[in-house]
Amino acid sequence: MEALGCSEDVLAKASQVWTMLDDMAENSPESYRQFIQQQLDSAKQYYAPPEPHLCLEARILEPTENRLFVNLCSWNKVPPPQSQSDPVPLSAGKMDTFAKSEPYSIVDIAYNPSVLEQGKNPSEEDRLIRLSLKFIEERYSVSLSPTYSVAKHKLKGSLERMRHSLRGGRPTAPPSEKNAPLRKEVTLDQLRNITAQEEDSSLTLLTEKTLPHKPCLIEEISSTERPEEPKSPAYEVTTRKDASGRALQLEVRVEVPEVRCVSECNLSISKDDLLMECLPQYRLHLSLPESVEEEAASARFFKKKGLLLVTMPVCQQNRAPSAE
C-alpha cells in the first residue's frame, strides 16, 4: 500500500508539471520556448563527454620506478561538492601502462568544471594537483615523487582512450562511517592547509595533525556507462624498413574472428598509439614502437579470415637512419 501511495504522489506531481507547461505554452509562448531550450541545453551539457583540462608529469617511485602522466579532465557528469567541507567527487579510470623504450603509465581523473574553475588561481591549482596525486597514491597503491610538472599538451594519449577509460572505470562505492578505511583525504577547505617544505620540495600531505578524523572526504563516483569487459585479441606488429634500416611503415594484424562486419569496429590512431574497439567482443590499445603519420593510416578488413590489417607510415621528419 505504501508503494502504491508513492506512485500516486509521483503521478500527481507529474500531472502538475504538465499542467504548468500547458499553461505556459498557451499564455507565454516565448517563456515556454526558453524553458524547453534551457532543459535541452542542460541535458546536452550533462551528457557531453569528458574534456581534457591539463596534463601532469610525475614519477612513480614504488613498487616499480616509472614515468606517470595524469590527465586532469572536466566532466559535467561528476557532481560538484555541495559545500567547501563536503567530499570532492571525482571519477578515475584504470592505470594504463605502455611498454616503449622508456615505459610510462597514464591515469585519467575527472572533476566537475566548477572544481577546475577554482584551480585557475596558481596556488589553488597546485593544491588541486596535490590532491589528485595523493588520491593516485592511495587508489593505485603506488608511491610518487613529491615533484611534478605541467606538460605543454593538455592530454597524454588519444581522446578516445581517455574517454573510454573514464566511462569504463570500475565502480567504487564511497566508504561508510562504519567500515571507512584509514584514508588521508582532503576537502576544499583543507586544500588550503597543505604546505610544502622549503628545501627538499617534499610535502606534508594530510598528516594526522592536519586532517580531522572524518571518512569519505574524497568521493570516487562510478560511471553508469560501464560496458561489459571486452577481451584483448591476438595481434602482430611488423615494422617495414628500407635497405639502410630506416623504419618506413608499421603494420598491425589483429585477429577478430567474432566480428562479422567492418561497421562493428571503431579504430582510432594517434601519433603514438592505436585504439581498436569492436565492442562488446574486443578492445586493443597499443603503444606504437614508432611515431606514425596518423592521417595517412589505412585499414582493411578481411571478413573470411576475421582479420583487420592496419597500415601506418612512419614519421620521417628529423629521423636519422637506425644502426644495424
CSV table of C-alpha atoms in Angstrom, one decimal:
chain,number,residue,atom,x,y,z
A,1,MET,CA,0.0,0.0,0.0
A,2,GLU,CA,2.9,2.3,0.8
A,3,ALA,CA,4.4,1.7,-2.6
A,4,LEU,CA,1.1,2.4,-4.3
A,5,GLY,CA,0.8,5.7,-2.4
A,6,CYS,CA,4.3,6.8,-3.6
A,7,SER,CA,3.3,6.0,-7.2
A,8,GLU,CA,0.2,8.1,-6.8
A,9,ASP,CA,2.2,11.0,-5.4
A,10,VAL,CA,4.6,10.8,-8.4
A,11,LEU,CA,1.7,10.8,-10.9
A,12,ALA,CA,0.1,13.8,-9.2
A,13,LYS,CA,3.3,15.8,-9.3
A,14,ALA,CA,3.9,14.8,-13.0
A,15,SER,CA,0.3,16.0,-13.7
A,16,GLN,CA,1.0,19.3,-12.1
A,17,VAL,CA,4.2,19.8,-14.1
A,18,TRP,CA,2.3,19.0,-17.4
A,19,THR,CA,-0.5,21.4,-16.5
A,20,MET,CA,2.1,24.1,-15.7
A,21,LEU,CA,3.8,23.6,-19.1
A,22,ASP,CA,0.5,23.6,-20.9
A,23,ASP,CA,-0.4,26.9,-19.3
A,24,MET,CA,3.0,28.4,-20.1
A,25,ALA,CA,2.8,27.3,-23.7
A,26,GLU,CA,-0.6,28.9,-24.1
A,27,ASN,CA,-0.1,32.1,-22.1
A,28,SER,CA,3.6,32.8,-22.6
A,29,PRO,CA,4.9,31.0,-25.7
A,30,GLU,CA,8.3,32.8,-25.5
A,31,SER,CA,8.9,31.8,-21.9
A,32,TYR,CA,7.9,28.2,-22.8
A,33,ARG,CA,10.4,28.2,-25.7
A,34,GLN,CA,13.1,29.5,-23.4
A,35,PHE,CA,12.3,26.9,-20.7
A,36,ILE,CA,12.4,24.0,-23.2
A,37,GLN,CA,15.6,25.3,-24.7
A,38,GLN,CA,17.2,25.6,-21.3
A,39,GLN,CA,16.3,22.0,-20.5
A,40,LEU,CA,17.7,20.8,-23.8
A,41,ASP,CA,20.9,22.8,-23.2
A,42,SER,CA,21.3,21.4,-19.7
A,43,ALA,CA,20.8,17.8,-20.9
A,44,LYS,CA,23.3,18.3,-23.7
A,45,GLN,CA,25.9,19.7,-21.3
A,46,TYR,CA,25.3,16.9,-18.8
A,47,TYR,CA,25.7,14.1,-21.4
A,48,ALA,CA,28.8,15.7,-23.0
A,49,PRO,CA,31.9,13.5,-22.9
A,50,PRO,CA,34.8,14.4,-20.6
A,51,GLU,CA,37.3,17.0,-22.0
A,52,PRO,CA,41.0,17.4,-21.2
A,53,HIS,CA,41.9,20.2,-18.9
A,54,LEU,CA,45.7,19.8,-18.2
A,55,CYS,CA,48.3,17.0,-18.2
A,56,LEU,CA,50.8,16.4,-15.4
A,57,GLU,CA,54.0,14.5,-15.5
A,58,ALA,CA,55.2,12.9,-12.3
A,59,ARG,CA,57.2,9.8,-11.4
A,60,ILE,CA,56.2,6.5,-9.7
A,61,LEU,CA,58.9,5.5,-7.2
A,62,GLU,CA,57.4,2.3,-5.9
A,63,PRO,CA,56.6,-0.5,-6.5
A,64,THR,CA,58.4,0.0,-9.9
A,65,GLU,CA,60.0,3.3,-10.9
A,66,ASN,CA,58.2,4.6,-14.0
A,67,ARG,CA,57.1,7.9,-15.6
A,68,LEU,CA,53.5,8.8,-14.8
A,69,PHE,CA,51.2,11.1,-16.8
A,70,VAL,CA,48.0,12.3,-15.2
A,71,ASN,CA,45.2,13.7,-17.4
A,72,LEU,CA,43.0,16.0,-15.3
A,73,CYS,CA,39.7,16.3,-17.1
A,74,SER,CA,36.5,18.3,-16.9
A,75,TRP,CA,33.2,16.3,-16.9
A,76,ASN,CA,29.7,17.5,-16.0
A,77,LYS,CA,28.7,14.1,-15.0
A,78,VAL,CA,30.9,14.4,-12.0
A,79,PRO,CA,28.8,16.4,-9.4
A,80,PRO,CA,30.3,19.4,-7.7
A,81,PRO,CA,30.9,19.3,-3.9
A,82,GLN,CA,27.8,20.6,-2.1
A,83,SER,CA,29.9,22.8,0.1
A,84,GLN,CA,33.5,23.6,1.0
A,85,SER,CA,33.6,21.0,3.7
A,86,ASP,CA,31.8,18.2,1.7
A,87,PRO,CA,33.6,15.4,-0.2
A,88,VAL,CA,35.1,16.4,-3.5
A,89,PRO,CA,33.6,13.9,-6.1
A,90,LEU,CA,35.9,12.6,-8.8
A,91,SER,CA,35.9,9.9,-11.4
A,92,ALA,CA,39.1,7.9,-12.2
A,93,GLY,CA,39.9,5.4,-14.9
A,94,LYS,CA,42.3,2.5,-14.5
A,95,MET,CA,46.1,3.0,-14.7
A,96,ASP,CA,47.3,2.1,-18.2
A,97,THR,CA,50.9,1.2,-18.7
A,98,PHE,CA,52.7,1.3,-22.0
A,99,ALA,CA,55.9,-0.5,-22.8
A,100,LYS,CA,58.1,1.6,-25.1
A,101,SER,CA,61.9,2.3,-25.0
A,102,GLU,CA,61.0,4.3,-21.8
A,103,PRO,CA,57.8,2.8,-20.3
A,104,TYR,CA,55.2,5.2,-18.8
A,105,SER,CA,51.8,5.0,-17.3
A,106,ILE,CA,48.6,7.1,-17.7
A,107,VAL,CA,45.9,7.8,-15.2
A,108,ASP,CA,42.7,9.8,-16.1
A,109,ILE,CA,40.9,11.8,-13.4
A,110,ALA,CA,37.8,13.9,-14.0
A,111,TYR,CA,36.4,16.7,-11.8
A,112,ASN,CA,33.3,18.8,-12.2
A,113,PRO,CA,34.1,22.0,-14.2
A,114,SER,CA,33.4,24.2,-11.1
A,115,VAL,CA,36.2,22.5,-9.2
A,116,LEU,CA,38.7,23.1,-12.0
A,117,GLU,CA,37.5,26.7,-12.3
A,118,GLN,CA,38.7,27.3,-8.8
A,119,GLY,CA,42.1,25.9,-9.9
A,120,LYS,CA,42.7,28.9,-12.2
A,121,ASN,CA,44.4,30.6,-9.3
A,122,PRO,CA,48.0,29.2,-9.4
A,123,SER,CA,48.1,28.3,-5.7
A,124,GLU,CA,44.6,26.7,-5.9
A,125,GLU,CA,45.7,24.8,-9.0
A,126,ASP,CA,48.8,23.4,-7.1
A,127,ARG,CA,46.6,22.3,-4.2
A,128,LEU,CA,44.2,20.5,-6.6
A,129,ILE,CA,47.1,18.8,-8.3
A,130,ARG,CA,48.4,17.6,-4.9
A,131,LEU,CA,45.0,16.3,-4.1
A,132,SER,CA,45.0,14.3,-7.3
A,133,LEU,CA,48.4,12.9,-6.7
A,134,LYS,CA,47.6,11.9,-3.2
A,135,PHE,CA,44.4,10.2,-4.5
A,136,ILE,CA,46.5,8.3,-7.1
A,137,GLU,CA,48.9,7.0,-4.4
A,138,GLU,CA,46.1,5.6,-2.3
A,139,ARG,CA,43.8,4.4,-5.2
A,140,TYR,CA,46.6,2.6,-7.1
A,141,SER,CA,48.9,1.6,-4.2
A,142,VAL,CA,51.9,3.5,-5.5
A,143,SER,CA,54.4,5.9,-4.1
A,144,LEU,CA,55.0,9.1,-6.1
A,145,SER,CA,57.8,11.6,-6.2
A,146,PRO,CA,56.8,14.8,-4.4
A,147,THR,CA,57.6,16.9,-7.5
A,148,TYR,CA,55.6,17.2,-10.7
A,149,SER,CA,55.5,19.3,-13.9
A,150,VAL,CA,52.7,20.5,-16.1
A,151,ALA,CA,53.1,19.2,-19.6
A,152,LYS,CA,52.8,21.5,-22.6
A,153,HIS,CA,50.0,19.4,-24.0
A,154,LYS,CA,46.6,19.0,-22.3
A,155,LEU,CA,46.3,15.3,-22.9
A,156,LYS,CA,48.6,12.3,-23.0
A,157,GLY,CA,47.4,9.6,-25.4
A,158,SER,CA,44.3,9.8,-27.6
A,159,LEU,CA,41.0,11.5,-26.7
A,160,GLU,CA,39.2,8.2,-27.3
A,161,ARG,CA,41.4,6.3,-24.9
A,162,MET,CA,40.8,8.9,-22.1
A,163,ARG,CA,37.0,8.9,-22.6
A,164,HIS,CA,36.9,5.1,-22.6
A,165,SER,CA,39.0,4.9,-19.5
A,166,LEU,CA,36.7,7.3,-17.6
A,167,ARG,CA,33.5,5.8,-18.8
A,168,GLY,CA,34.7,2.3,-18.1
A,169,GLY,CA,36.0,3.0,-14.6
A,170,ARG,CA,35.4,0.1,-12.1
A,171,PRO,CA,32.6,1.2,-9.7
A,172,THR,CA,33.8,2.1,-6.3
A,173,ALA,CA,31.3,2.9,-3.6
A,174,PRO,CA,32.3,5.6,-1.1
A,175,PRO,CA,33.1,4.1,2.3
A,176,SER,CA,30.5,4.2,5.1
A,177,GLU,CA,31.1,5.6,8.6
A,178,LYS,CA,31.2,2.0,9.9
A,179,ASN,CA,33.8,0.5,7.7
A,180,ALA,CA,35.7,3.5,6.4
A,181,PRO,CA,39.3,2.7,5.5
A,182,LEU,CA,42.1,4.7,7.1
A,183,ARG,CA,42.5,7.1,4.1
A,184,LYS,CA,44.0,10.5,4.5
A,185,GLU,CA,41.8,12.6,2.2
A,186,VAL,CA,41.0,16.2,1.7
A,187,THR,CA,38.2,18.7,1.4
A,188,LEU,CA,38.3,22.0,-0.5
A,189,ASP,CA,38.8,23.8,2.8
A,190,GLN,CA,41.7,21.5,3.8
A,191,LEU,CA,43.4,22.0,0.5
A,192,ARG,CA,44.4,25.5,1.8
A,193,ASN,CA,46.3,23.8,4.7
A,194,ILE,CA,48.7,21.8,2.5
A,195,THR,CA,52.2,23.3,2.8
A,196,ALA,CA,55.5,22.4,1.1
A,197,GLN,CA,58.8,22.1,2.9
A,198,GLU,CA,61.3,24.6,1.6
A,199,GLU,CA,64.5,22.8,0.7
A,200,ASP,CA,63.6,19.3,-0.5
A,201,SER,CA,60.2,20.1,-2.0
A,202,SER,CA,58.6,17.2,-0.1
A,203,LEU,CA,55.0,17.8,1.2
A,204,THR,CA,53.3,17.5,4.5
A,205,LEU,CA,50.2,15.9,3.0
A,206,LEU,CA,47.3,15.4,5.2
A,207,THR,CA,49.0,14.0,8.3
A,208,GLU,CA,47.1,13.0,11.4
A,209,LYS,CA,47.7,16.5,12.8
A,210,THR,CA,46.3,18.4,9.7
A,211,LEU,CA,43.4,16.0,9.0
A,212,PRO,CA,40.3,15.7,11.2
A,213,HIS,CA,39.1,12.1,11.6
A,214,LYS,CA,36.3,12.2,9.0
A,215,PRO,CA,35.7,9.5,6.5
A,216,CYS,CA,34.9,9.9,2.8
A,217,LEU,CA,36.4,13.3,2.2
A,218,ILE,CA,37.1,12.4,-1.4
A,219,GLU,CA,34.3,10.6,-3.1
A,220,GLU,CA,35.1,8.5,-6.1
A,221,ILE,CA,31.9,8.2,-8.2
A,222,SER,CA,31.3,5.3,-10.6
A,223,SER,CA,30.1,5.5,-14.2
A,224,THR,CA,26.7,4.1,-15.2
A,225,GLU,CA,28.0,3.6,-18.7
A,226,ARG,CA,30.4,0.8,-17.8
A,227,PRO,CA,30.5,-1.6,-20.8
A,228,GLU,CA,30.9,-5.4,-20.5
A,229,GLU,CA,34.6,-6.2,-20.3
A,230,PRO,CA,35.9,-6.9,-23.8
A,231,LYS,CA,38.8,-9.3,-24.4
A,232,SER,CA,42.2,-8.4,-25.9
A,233,PRO,CA,42.5,-10.0,-29.4
A,234,ALA,CA,45.6,-11.7,-30.8
A,235,TYR,CA,47.8,-9.3,-32.8
A,236,GLU,CA,51.1,-8.9,-34.5
A,237,VAL,CA,53.1,-5.7,-35.2
A,238,THR,CA,55.6,-5.6,-38.1
A,239,THR,CA,58.0,-2.8,-38.9
A,240,ARG,CA,58.9,-2.4,-42.6
A,241,LYS,CA,62.4,-0.9,-43.2
A,242,ASP,CA,64.4,0.2,-46.1
A,243,ALA,CA,67.9,-1.1,-47.0
A,244,SER,CA,69.6,1.4,-44.6
A,245,GLY,CA,67.5,0.2,-41.7
A,246,ARG,CA,65.2,3.2,-41.6
A,247,ALA,CA,61.7,2.4,-40.4
A,248,LEU,CA,59.2,3.2,-43.2
A,249,GLN,CA,55.9,1.6,-42.2
A,250,LEU,CA,54.1,-0.2,-39.4
A,251,GLU,CA,51.6,-3.0,-40.0
A,252,VAL,CA,49.3,-4.2,-37.3
A,253,ARG,CA,47.4,-7.5,-37.9
A,254,VAL,CA,44.6,-8.1,-35.5
A,255,GLU,CA,42.6,-11.3,-35.3
A,256,VAL,CA,38.9,-10.6,-34.8
A,257,PRO,CA,37.1,-13.9,-35.7
A,258,GLU,CA,33.8,-12.9,-33.9
A,259,VAL,CA,33.4,-9.7,-36.0
A,260,ARG,CA,31.0,-10.1,-38.9
A,261,CYS,CA,31.0,-6.6,-40.4
A,262,VAL,CA,33.6,-3.7,-40.5
A,263,SER,CA,31.0,-1.4,-39.1
A,264,GLU,CA,31.3,-3.2,-35.8
A,265,CYS,CA,34.9,-1.9,-35.4
A,266,ASN,CA,35.9,1.6,-34.2
A,267,LEU,CA,39.6,2.4,-35.0
A,268,SER,CA,41.4,5.5,-33.6
A,269,ILE,CA,45.1,6.2,-34.4
A,270,SER,CA,47.3,8.9,-32.8
A,271,LYS,CA,50.9,9.6,-33.4
A,272,ASP,CA,52.0,7.3,-30.6
A,273,ASP,CA,49.2,4.8,-30.1
A,274,LEU,CA,46.4,2.8,-31.6
A,275,LEU,CA,43.0,2.0,-30.1
A,276,MET,CA,40.7,-0.6,-31.7
A,277,GLU,CA,37.3,-1.4,-30.3
A,278,CYS,CA,34.9,-4.0,-31.6
A,279,LEU,CA,32.5,-3.9,-28.7
A,280,PRO,CA,31.5,-5.9,-26.8
A,281,GLN,CA,33.9,-8.6,-28.1
A,282,TYR,CA,37.3,-6.9,-28.5
A,283,ARG,CA,39.3,-4.0,-27.3
A,284,LEU,CA,43.0,-3.4,-28.2
A,285,HIS,CA,45.1,-0.5,-27.1
A,286,LEU,CA,48.7,-0.5,-28.4
A,287,SER,CA,51.6,1.8,-27.7
A,288,LEU,CA,53.3,2.1,-31.1
A,289,PRO,CA,57.1,1.4,-31.4
A,290,GLU,CA,57.5,4.3,-33.9
A,291,SER,CA,55.7,7.7,-34.3
A,292,VAL,CA,53.4,7.5,-37.3
A,293,GLU,CA,51.5,9.8,-39.6
A,294,GLU,CA,48.0,9.1,-38.3
A,295,GLU,CA,46.3,11.0,-41.2
A,296,ALA,CA,47.9,8.7,-43.8
A,297,ALA,CA,47.0,5.5,-42.0
A,298,SER,CA,44.7,2.9,-43.7
A,299,ALA,CA,42.9,-0.2,-42.6
A,300,ARG,CA,41.4,-3.3,-44.4
A,301,PHE,CA,39.1,-5.9,-43.0
A,302,PHE,CA,39.2,-9.4,-44.4
A,303,LYS,CA,35.8,-10.9,-43.4
A,304,LYS,CA,36.5,-14.6,-44.3
A,305,LYS,CA,39.7,-14.6,-42.3
A,306,GLY,CA,38.4,-12.4,-39.4
A,307,LEU,CA,41.5,-10.2,-39.8
A,308,LEU,CA,41.9,-6.5,-39.5
A,309,LEU,CA,45.1,-5.1,-41.2
A,310,VAL,CA,46.2,-1.6,-40.2
A,311,THR,CA,49.0,0.1,-42.2
A,312,MET,CA,50.6,3.3,-40.9
A,313,PRO,CA,53.6,5.2,-42.5
A,314,VAL,CA,56.3,6.1,-40.0
A,315,CYS,CA,57.1,9.8,-39.5
A,316,GLN,CA,60.3,10.6,-41.4
A,317,GLN,CA,60.8,14.2,-40.3
A,318,ASN,CA,64.0,14.7,-38.4
A,319,ARG,CA,64.7,10.9,-38.3
A,320,ALA,CA,68.2,9.5,-38.7
A,321,PRO,CA,68.8,6.0,-40.2
A,322,SER,CA,68.9,3.4,-37.5
A,323,ALA,CA,72.1,1.3,-37.0
A,324,GLU,CA,72.0,-2.3,-38.0
